XYZ file of C-alpha atoms in Angstrom:
160
model
C -12.543 -10.135 -56.087
C -8.992 -10.719 -57.361
C -7.719 -11.452 -53.817
C -10.486 -14.012 -53.269
C -9.671 -15.741 -56.574
C -5.953 -15.891 -55.714
C -6.745 -17.243 -52.246
C -9.132 -19.911 -53.587
C -6.639 -20.965 -56.263
C -3.867 -21.310 -53.656
C -6.173 -23.286 -51.355
C -7.184 -25.662 -54.160
C -3.560 -26.231 -55.192
C -2.579 -26.957 -51.582
C -5.488 -29.380 -51.209
C -4.470 -31.136 -54.429
C -0.871 -31.501 -53.248
C -2.067 -32.984 -49.954
C -4.351 -35.414 -51.773
C -1.466 -36.672 -53.939
C 0.791 -37.076 -50.890
C -2.000 -38.913 -49.070
C -2.140 -41.402 -51.950
C 1.154 -42.955 -50.792
C 1.068 -45.054 -47.652
C 3.186 -47.552 -45.800
C 1.732 -50.859 -46.951
C 1.318 -52.199 -43.387
C 0.430 -49.218 -41.222
C -1.249 -47.030 -43.880
C 0.845 -44.124 -42.541
C 1.244 -41.417 -45.199
C 4.528 -41.415 -47.083
C 6.205 -38.911 -49.392
C 8.987 -39.522 -51.908
C 10.310 -36.010 -51.305
C 11.043 -36.970 -47.681
C 13.790 -39.348 -48.863
C 17.069 -37.610 -47.968
C 19.910 -39.556 -49.633
C 21.657 -37.856 -52.568
C 20.238 -40.485 -54.929
C 16.838 -42.111 -54.681
C 15.473 -45.129 -56.481
C 11.701 -45.458 -56.745
C 10.339 -48.700 -58.166
C 6.683 -48.979 -59.173
C 5.441 -52.561 -59.118
C 2.545 -54.930 -58.456
C 2.260 -58.498 -57.192
C 0.492 -59.587 -60.395
C 3.439 -58.339 -62.520
C 5.815 -61.205 -63.361
C 8.861 -59.044 -64.201
C 8.247 -57.044 -60.999
C 8.366 -60.186 -58.875
C 11.464 -61.391 -60.711
C 13.499 -58.187 -60.262
C 12.822 -57.578 -56.572
C 15.313 -60.049 -55.022
C 18.146 -58.659 -57.165
C 17.113 -55.086 -56.416
C 17.053 -55.874 -52.702
C 20.533 -57.415 -52.826
C 21.796 -54.392 -54.794
C 20.331 -51.961 -52.269
C 21.871 -53.853 -49.358
C 25.338 -53.350 -50.898
C 24.997 -49.560 -51.122
C 26.784 -47.347 -48.633
C 24.334 -46.332 -45.898
C 22.933 -42.867 -46.558
C 24.105 -42.732 -50.183
C 20.955 -44.156 -51.781
C 17.335 -44.299 -50.666
C 15.193 -46.962 -52.275
C 11.469 -47.555 -52.040
C 9.097 -49.886 -53.824
C 5.609 -48.498 -54.435
C 3.027 -51.174 -55.118
C -0.087 -50.632 -57.164
C -1.818 -53.366 -55.210
C -3.734 -54.201 -52.040
C -2.080 -54.536 -48.640
C -3.243 -58.166 -48.504
C -1.536 -59.060 -51.793
C 1.622 -57.189 -50.805
C 1.782 -59.026 -47.466
C 1.376 -62.438 -49.106
C 4.074 -61.642 -51.653
C 6.580 -60.292 -49.118
C 6.242 -63.457 -47.009
C 7.762 -65.435 -49.865
C 9.996 -62.676 -51.285
C 11.224 -60.372 -48.517
C 13.070 -57.193 -49.520
C 15.465 -54.921 -47.611
C 13.959 -51.616 -48.709
C 10.685 -49.969 -47.660
C 7.487 -50.904 -49.443
C 4.730 -48.364 -49.847
C 1.365 -48.597 -51.543
C -0.408 -46.298 -53.951
C -3.940 -45.904 -52.639
C -5.328 -43.294 -55.007
C -7.950 -43.671 -57.711
C -5.989 -42.786 -60.855
C -2.787 -44.813 -61.063
C -2.254 -43.855 -64.726
C -2.150 -40.125 -63.968
C -0.046 -40.768 -60.871
C 2.466 -42.876 -62.842
C 2.704 -40.098 -65.443
C 3.910 -37.776 -62.688
C 6.914 -40.115 -62.370
C 7.529 -40.056 -66.128
C 5.734 -43.317 -66.929
C 3.598 -42.149 -69.838
C 2.491 -45.636 -70.949
C 1.607 -47.022 -67.516
C 3.749 -50.147 -67.802
C 5.246 -52.054 -64.885
C 7.810 -52.469 -63.524
C 8.935 -48.874 -63.772
C 11.938 -47.473 -61.930
C 13.077 -43.890 -61.456
C 16.642 -43.077 -60.401
C 17.043 -39.460 -59.440
C 19.380 -37.053 -57.727
C 17.040 -34.194 -56.848
C 19.705 -31.683 -55.761
C 21.268 -31.583 -59.223
C 18.172 -32.298 -61.298
C 19.219 -35.731 -62.566
C 16.434 -38.166 -63.448
C 16.514 -41.434 -65.378
C 13.533 -43.695 -65.954
C 13.751 -47.416 -66.603
C 10.740 -49.234 -68.013
C 10.772 -52.990 -67.567
C 12.783 -55.338 -65.414
C 15.938 -53.861 -63.892
C 19.094 -55.655 -62.872
C 21.946 -54.756 -60.557
C 23.971 -53.853 -63.659
C 21.292 -51.373 -64.830
C 21.044 -49.884 -61.337
C 24.841 -49.539 -61.141
C 24.860 -47.710 -64.488
C 22.033 -45.377 -63.441
C 23.720 -44.658 -60.114
C 27.054 -43.926 -61.854
C 25.285 -41.578 -64.288
C 23.588 -39.743 -61.417
C 26.856 -39.336 -59.557
C 28.670 -38.171 -62.704
C 25.963 -35.613 -63.473
C 25.951 -34.289 -59.921
C 29.729 -34.094 -59.629
C 29.954 -31.854 -62.692
């Protein structure tokens, strides 16, 4: 009986992990995406929505900042809590140079908590260096100056 319980528990955990991963998709193709597949030493994940004024305001500056980063040093992705149609309309008027994904799950609050966003506010940005365990969260509109500071902190932490 114990072996069956262990097996069922492992199967349920694996199914849950796949369900969470399946909740992230490329906004155009609906292909599954995974934040853990980002390979640069530092990754920036921005949670946003088209109906969020500060989100719309920060994206051009974030895109310009990302374009200035040395290739392979930083991965950046924007994850929209929105429909593909709304994302497409927005990106026609405000194109960005980093990938845009879409959260397609049913519980955005719980999903945002997994990123450290306990209040569910947008925009919300996570700067992390997974190999050394560095993670900084930024609630509200970010600027190039804030991103520079977070990147410097990640590099300092990881160099130590």
